mmCIF file of C-alpha atoms in Angstrom:
data_model
loop_
_atom_site.group_PDB
_atom_site.id
_atom_site.type_symbol
_atom_site.label_atom_id
_atom_site.label_comp_id
_atom_site.label_asym_id
_atom_site.label_seq_id
_atom_site.Cartn_x
_atom_site.Cartn_y
_atom_site.Cartn_z
ATOM 1 C CA ASP A 214 15.126 -38.596 -7.134
ATOM 2 C CA ALA A 215 11.947 -38.734 -8.613
ATOM 3 C CA GLY A 216 10.975 -41.888 -8.789
ATOM 4 C CA ILE A 217 9.987 -41.516 -12.938
ATOM 5 C CA THR A 218 9.917 -44.672 -15.157
ATOM 6 C CA GLN A 219 9.833 -45.466 -18.677
ATOM 7 C CA SER A 220 8.728 -47.981 -20.912
ATOM 8 C CA PRO A 221 9.979 -49.519 -23.066
ATOM 9 C CA ARG A 222 13.473 -48.909 -22.809
ATOM 10 C CA HIS A 223 14.133 -49.617 -26.173
ATOM 11 C CA LYS A 224 12.235 -49.962 -29.213
ATOM 12 C CA VAL A 225 12.583 -50.549 -33.047
ATOM 13 C CA THR A 226 9.757 -49.889 -34.963
ATOM 14 C CA GLU A 227 9.264 -49.431 -38.777
ATOM 15 C CA THR A 228 8.239 -46.135 -40.955
ATOM 16 C CA GLY A 229 4.518 -45.396 -40.719
ATOM 17 C CA THR A 230 3.590 -47.840 -37.548
ATOM 18 C CA PRO A 231 1.860 -46.225 -34.463
ATOM 19 C CA VAL A 232 4.331 -45.710 -31.414
ATOM 20 C CA THR A 233 3.520 -45.146 -27.481
ATOM 21 C CA LEU A 234 5.732 -44.244 -25.080
ATOM 22 C CA ARG A 235 4.823 -44.371 -21.338
ATOM 23 C CA CYS A 236 6.303 -42.230 -18.502
ATOM 24 C CA HIS A 237 5.130 -43.363 -15.073
ATOM 25 C CA GLN A 238 5.835 -40.998 -12.078
ATOM 26 C CA THR A 239 5.382 -42.005 -8.098
ATOM 27 C CA GLU A 240 5.908 -38.397 -6.844
ATOM 28 C CA ASN A 241 2.600 -37.195 -7.426
ATOM 29 C CA HIS A 242 4.293 -34.266 -9.669
ATOM 30 C CA ARG A 243 1.621 -32.076 -11.383
ATOM 31 C CA TYR A 244 4.130 -31.169 -14.316
ATOM 32 C CA MET A 245 5.454 -33.714 -16.831
ATOM 33 C CA TYR A 246 7.183 -33.098 -19.955
ATOM 34 C CA TRP A 247 8.337 -35.073 -22.742
ATOM 35 C CA TYR A 248 11.891 -33.876 -24.840
ATOM 36 C CA ARG A 249 13.823 -35.608 -27.500
ATOM 37 C CA GLN A 250 17.788 -35.728 -27.579
ATOM 38 C CA ASP A 251 19.660 -35.469 -30.552
ATOM 39 C CA PRO A 252 23.822 -35.142 -31.547
ATOM 40 C CA GLY A 253 23.808 -31.371 -31.744
ATOM 41 C CA HIS A 254 20.543 -30.334 -30.594
ATOM 42 C CA GLY A 255 20.498 -31.270 -26.886
ATOM 43 C CA LEU A 256 17.129 -31.749 -25.133
ATOM 44 C CA ARG A 257 13.804 -29.922 -27.224
ATOM 45 C CA LEU A 258 10.858 -29.939 -25.436
ATOM 46 C CA ILE A 259 7.686 -31.858 -27.186
ATOM 47 C CA HIS A 260 4.700 -31.493 -25.346
ATOM 48 C CA TYR A 261 4.480 -31.332 -21.647
ATOM 49 C CA SER A 262 1.337 -31.402 -19.228
ATOM 50 C CA TYR A 263 0.410 -29.188 -16.155
ATOM 51 C CA GLY A 264 -2.288 -31.392 -14.877
ATOM 52 C CA VAL A 265 -4.748 -34.426 -15.692
ATOM 53 C CA LYS A 266 -6.190 -33.539 -19.204
ATOM 54 C CA ASP A 267 -4.178 -30.700 -19.421
ATOM 55 C CA THR A 268 -1.569 -30.444 -22.078
ATOM 56 C CA ASP A 269 0.243 -28.382 -24.550
ATOM 57 C CA LYS A 270 2.719 -28.023 -27.109
ATOM 58 C CA GLY A 271 6.723 -27.961 -26.914
ATOM 59 C CA GLU A 272 9.127 -26.553 -29.757
ATOM 60 C CA VAL A 273 8.979 -29.716 -31.615
ATOM 61 C CA SER A 274 5.233 -31.274 -31.362
ATOM 62 C CA ASP A 275 4.649 -32.089 -34.867
ATOM 63 C CA GLY A 276 3.843 -35.528 -35.703
ATOM 64 C CA TYR A 277 3.362 -36.488 -31.851
ATOM 65 C CA SER A 278 0.543 -36.238 -29.268
ATOM 66 C CA VAL A 279 0.176 -37.147 -25.474
ATOM 67 C CA SER A 280 -2.311 -38.111 -23.182
ATOM 68 C CA ARG A 281 -2.570 -37.617 -19.550
ATOM 69 C CA SER A 282 -5.535 -39.528 -18.017
ATOM 70 C CA LYS A 283 -3.792 -39.862 -14.141
ATOM 71 C CA THR A 284 -1.296 -37.900 -12.637
ATOM 72 C CA GLU A 285 0.950 -40.545 -12.582
ATOM 73 C CA ASP A 286 0.897 -41.185 -16.249
ATOM 74 C CA PHE A 287 1.830 -39.284 -18.943
ATOM 75 C CA LEU A 288 1.983 -41.253 -22.665
ATOM 76 C CA LEU A 289 3.637 -40.106 -26.000
ATOM 77 C CA THR A 290 2.126 -41.182 -29.165
ATOM 78 C CA LEU A 291 3.806 -41.078 -32.572
ATOM 79 C CA GLU A 292 1.394 -41.514 -34.964
ATOM 80 C CA SER A 293 2.618 -42.516 -37.989
ATOM 81 C CA ALA A 294 6.715 -42.746 -36.953
ATOM 82 C CA THR A 295 9.101 -41.608 -39.594
ATOM 83 C CA SER A 296 12.621 -41.869 -39.660
ATOM 84 C CA SER A 297 13.470 -38.268 -38.387
ATOM 85 C CA GLN A 298 11.860 -39.577 -34.989
ATOM 86 C CA THR A 299 14.794 -41.627 -34.554
ATOM 87 C CA SER A 300 15.632 -40.142 -30.981
ATOM 88 C CA VAL A 301 16.007 -40.731 -27.482
ATOM 89 C CA TYR A 302 13.262 -39.598 -25.532
ATOM 90 C CA PHE A 303 12.877 -38.079 -22.101
ATOM 91 C CA CYS A 304 10.241 -37.968 -19.739
ATOM 92 C CA ALA A 305 10.641 -35.435 -16.827
ATOM 93 C CA SER A 306 8.572 -34.377 -13.849
ATOM 94 C CA LYS A 307 8.171 -31.770 -11.165
ATOM 95 C CA VAL A 308 6.335 -30.213 -8.307
ATOM 96 C CA THR A 309 4.367 -27.203 -8.710
ATOM 97 C CA GLU A 310 6.666 -25.050 -6.278
ATOM 98 C CA ALA A 311 9.832 -25.651 -7.651
ATOM 99 C CA TYR A 312 11.338 -25.166 -11.181
ATOM 100 C CA GLU A 313 14.170 -28.613 -11.314
ATOM 101 C CA GLN A 314 12.454 -31.361 -13.050
ATOM 102 C CA TYR A 315 13.859 -34.991 -12.676
ATOM 103 C CA PHE A 316 14.048 -37.108 -15.323
ATOM 104 C CA GLY A 317 13.592 -40.632 -16.190
ATOM 105 C CA PRO A 318 15.937 -43.084 -17.790
ATOM 106 C CA GLY A 319 14.910 -42.353 -21.493
ATOM 107 C CA THR A 320 13.584 -44.891 -24.540
ATOM 108 C CA ARG A 321 15.706 -45.376 -27.355
ATOM 109 C CA LEU A 322 13.707 -45.513 -30.561
ATOM 110 C CA THR A 323 14.690 -46.506 -34.027
ATOM 111 C CA VAL A 324 12.465 -45.920 -36.719
ATOM 112 C CA THR A 325 13.893 -47.801 -39.802
ATOM 113 C CA GLU B 77 14.688 -15.739 -28.522
ATOM 114 C CA ASP B 78 15.915 -17.198 -25.079
ATOM 115 C CA GLN B 79 18.893 -18.999 -25.716
ATOM 116 C CA VAL B 80 21.333 -21.102 -23.702
ATOM 117 C CA THR B 81 24.828 -21.688 -24.790
ATOM 118 C CA GLN B 82 27.745 -23.976 -23.235
ATOM 119 C CA SER B 83 31.091 -24.112 -24.000
ATOM 120 C CA PRO B 84 33.586 -25.829 -24.383
ATOM 121 C CA GLU B 85 31.500 -29.085 -25.852
ATOM 122 C CA ALA B 86 34.240 -31.446 -24.985
ATOM 123 C CA LEU B 87 36.997 -31.094 -22.132
ATOM 124 C CA ARG B 88 39.666 -33.348 -21.422
ATOM 125 C CA LEU B 89 41.427 -33.177 -18.138
ATOM 126 C CA GLN B 90 44.099 -35.178 -16.397
ATOM 127 C CA GLU B 91 43.108 -36.176 -12.860
ATOM 128 C CA GLY B 92 43.343 -33.685 -10.368
ATOM 129 C CA GLU B 93 43.517 -30.958 -13.136
ATOM 130 C CA SER B 94 40.600 -28.344 -12.109
ATOM 131 C CA SER B 95 38.990 -26.579 -14.629
ATOM 132 C CA SER B 96 35.832 -24.855 -15.140
ATOM 133 C CA LEU B 97 33.036 -25.020 -17.625
ATOM 134 C CA ASN B 98 30.851 -22.482 -19.385
ATOM 135 C CA CYS B 99 27.236 -21.753 -19.613
ATOM 136 C CA SER B 100 26.079 -18.070 -20.974
ATOM 137 C CA TYR B 101 22.440 -17.326 -21.336
ATOM 138 C CA THR B 102 19.798 -14.993 -22.510
ATOM 139 C CA VAL B 103 17.050 -15.522 -21.004
ATOM 140 C CA SER B 104 14.258 -12.898 -20.393
ATOM 141 C CA GLY B 105 12.931 -12.716 -16.459
ATOM 142 C CA LEU B 106 15.430 -15.814 -15.081
ATOM 143 C CA ARG B 107 13.831 -17.749 -12.579
ATOM 144 C CA GLY B 108 16.314 -20.344 -12.179
ATOM 145 C CA LEU B 109 19.791 -21.790 -13.858
ATOM 146 C CA PHE B 110 20.222 -25.585 -13.357
ATOM 147 C CA TRP B 111 23.005 -28.085 -14.123
ATOM 148 C CA TYR B 112 22.564 -31.741 -14.737
ATOM 149 C CA ARG B 113 24.838 -34.341 -14.756
ATOM 150 C CA GLN B 114 24.126 -37.021 -17.670
ATOM 151 C CA ASP B 115 25.988 -40.231 -18.039
ATOM 152 C CA PRO B 116 25.933 -42.176 -21.386
ATOM 153 C CA GLY B 117 22.752 -44.270 -21.511
ATOM 154 C CA LYS B 118 20.908 -42.382 -18.934
ATOM 155 C CA GLY B 119 18.900 -39.873 -17.990
ATOM 156 C CA PRO B 120 20.187 -36.312 -16.742
ATOM 157 C CA GLU B 121 20.382 -35.958 -12.879
ATOM 158 C CA PHE B 122 19.851 -32.771 -11.163
ATOM 159 C CA LEU B 123 22.739 -31.222 -9.530
ATOM 160 C CA PHE B 124 22.057 -27.978 -8.791
ATOM 161 C CA THR B 125 19.863 -24.752 -8.923
ATOM 162 C CA LEU B 126 20.939 -20.889 -8.831
ATOM 163 C CA TYR B 127 18.639 -18.470 -8.679
ATOM 164 C CA SER B 128 20.338 -14.718 -8.492
ATOM 165 C CA ALA B 129 23.586 -13.344 -9.611
ATOM 166 C CA GLY B 130 26.066 -14.151 -6.710
ATOM 167 C CA GLU B 131 24.599 -17.366 -5.613
ATOM 168 C CA GLU B 132 27.104 -19.926 -5.171
ATOM 169 C CA LYS B 133 26.168 -24.021 -4.745
ATOM 170 C CA GLU B 134 28.782 -26.681 -4.109
ATOM 171 C CA LYS B 135 28.686 -30.584 -4.053
ATOM 172 C CA GLU B 136 31.771 -32.585 -3.493
ATOM 173 C CA ARG B 137 34.106 -31.606 -6.403
ATOM 174 C CA LEU B 138 31.553 -29.149 -7.986
ATOM 175 C CA LYS B 139 30.980 -25.435 -7.452
ATOM 176 C CA ALA B 140 28.293 -23.836 -9.546
ATOM 177 C CA THR B 141 28.208 -19.793 -9.429
ATOM 178 C CA LEU B 142 25.824 -17.924 -11.137
ATOM 179 C CA THR B 143 26.447 -14.340 -12.799
ATOM 180 C CA LYS B 144 23.679 -12.089 -14.944
ATOM 181 C CA LYS B 145 25.061 -13.623 -17.882
ATOM 182 C CA GLU B 146 26.762 -16.573 -17.084
ATOM 183 C CA SER B 147 26.924 -19.787 -14.919
ATOM 184 C CA PHE B 148 30.233 -21.468 -14.581
ATOM 185 C CA LEU B 149 30.839 -25.222 -12.987
ATOM 186 C CA HIS B 150 33.816 -25.350 -11.497
ATOM 187 C CA ILE B 151 35.308 -28.934 -11.244
ATOM 188 C CA THR B 152 38.287 -29.198 -8.372
ATOM 189 C CA ALA B 153 40.757 -31.929 -8.559
ATOM 190 C CA PRO B 154 38.656 -33.958 -10.694
ATOM 191 C CA LYS B 155 38.498 -38.013 -10.864
ATOM 192 C CA PRO B 156 37.883 -40.149 -13.580
ATOM 193 C CA GLU B 157 33.989 -40.870 -12.168
ATOM 194 C CA ASP B 158 33.286 -37.096 -12.734
ATOM 195 C CA SER B 159 33.496 -37.535 -16.258
ATOM 196 C CA ALA B 160 30.113 -37.203 -17.988
ATOM 197 C CA THR B 161 28.280 -34.518 -19.769
ATOM 198 C CA TYR B 162 27.104 -31.961 -17.801
ATOM 199 C CA LEU B 163 23.923 -29.703 -19.371
ATOM 200 C CA CYS B 164 22.719 -26.449 -18.018
ATOM 201 C CA ALA B 165 19.515 -25.343 -18.515
ATOM 202 C CA ALA B 166 17.304 -22.053 -17.650
ATOM 203 C CA HIS B 167 13.670 -21.194 -16.483
ATOM 204 C CA GLY B 168 12.741 -17.721 -17.957
ATOM 205 C CA SER B 169 9.186 -16.143 -17.354
ATOM 206 C CA SER B 170 7.013 -18.661 -18.609
ATOM 207 C CA ASN B 171 4.561 -20.243 -16.157
ATOM 208 C CA THR B 172 4.508 -23.379 -17.643
ATOM 209 C CA GLY B 173 7.865 -24.718 -16.221
ATOM 210 C CA LYS B 174 9.779 -25.179 -19.375
ATOM 211 C CA LEU B 175 13.160 -25.211 -19.454
ATOM 212 C CA ILE B 176 15.873 -24.183 -21.970
ATOM 213 C CA PHE B 177 18.558 -26.654 -22.412
ATOM 214 C CA GLY B 178 22.463 -26.240 -23.640
ATOM 215 C CA GLN B 179 23.647 -28.687 -25.884
ATOM 216 C CA GLY B 180 26.104 -30.044 -23.434
ATOM 217 C CA THR B 181 30.348 -30.201 -21.993
ATOM 218 C CA THR B 182 31.366 -33.492 -22.377
ATOM 219 C CA LEU B 183 33.984 -33.851 -19.763
ATOM 220 C CA GLN B 184 36.781 -36.870 -19.531
ATOM 221 C CA VAL B 185 38.733 -36.809 -16.764
ATOM 222 C CA LYS B 186 42.265 -39.322 -17.441
ATOM 223 C CA PRO B 187 43.858 -41.249 -14.589
#
């Protein structure tokens, strides 16, 4: 299994506050991804990165930004959290030569 | 539009009762079909990759197969510890590594 950790694992925040979620991988994977998982929607891609400082939008990117200053770290920021962003967030990574992604344990975010 | 659909949404089996989970896909330029297992409160765990129609992969009581339109996850003589949500995902022709996920099948195996 890829060594992927996420922090925090649980967070409760108020509407309008900024929130940053961190993903850290120790596999030297070039590609990293942020997903959200909601009942009835499955896993949906928010943003992804194909290298340091190289990022792009996924299908549900509105209200989110990302940064990747080091290979091992991929940050997801909610600039001003809304209740619709209450979800479970998963980070994933993969090597360049393969297609399968390996997931972290997730962060459960509640916006009140 | 690329799409992945899983059925059934939920499946209850008795221990030892074999069955199959279905994953139908409409993806242009399929590069891989993936199966994951997800336990409550955890991240998806990678199980299999299938690349071309006719390919099969096995792991313990699980066997995944692939046709040009569908993939099946066969569970033979399941045990309670096989209870989980099983996710199917597809990788199309994009070079970004994006996966398209189905909504999953939640399997419950009763002793």
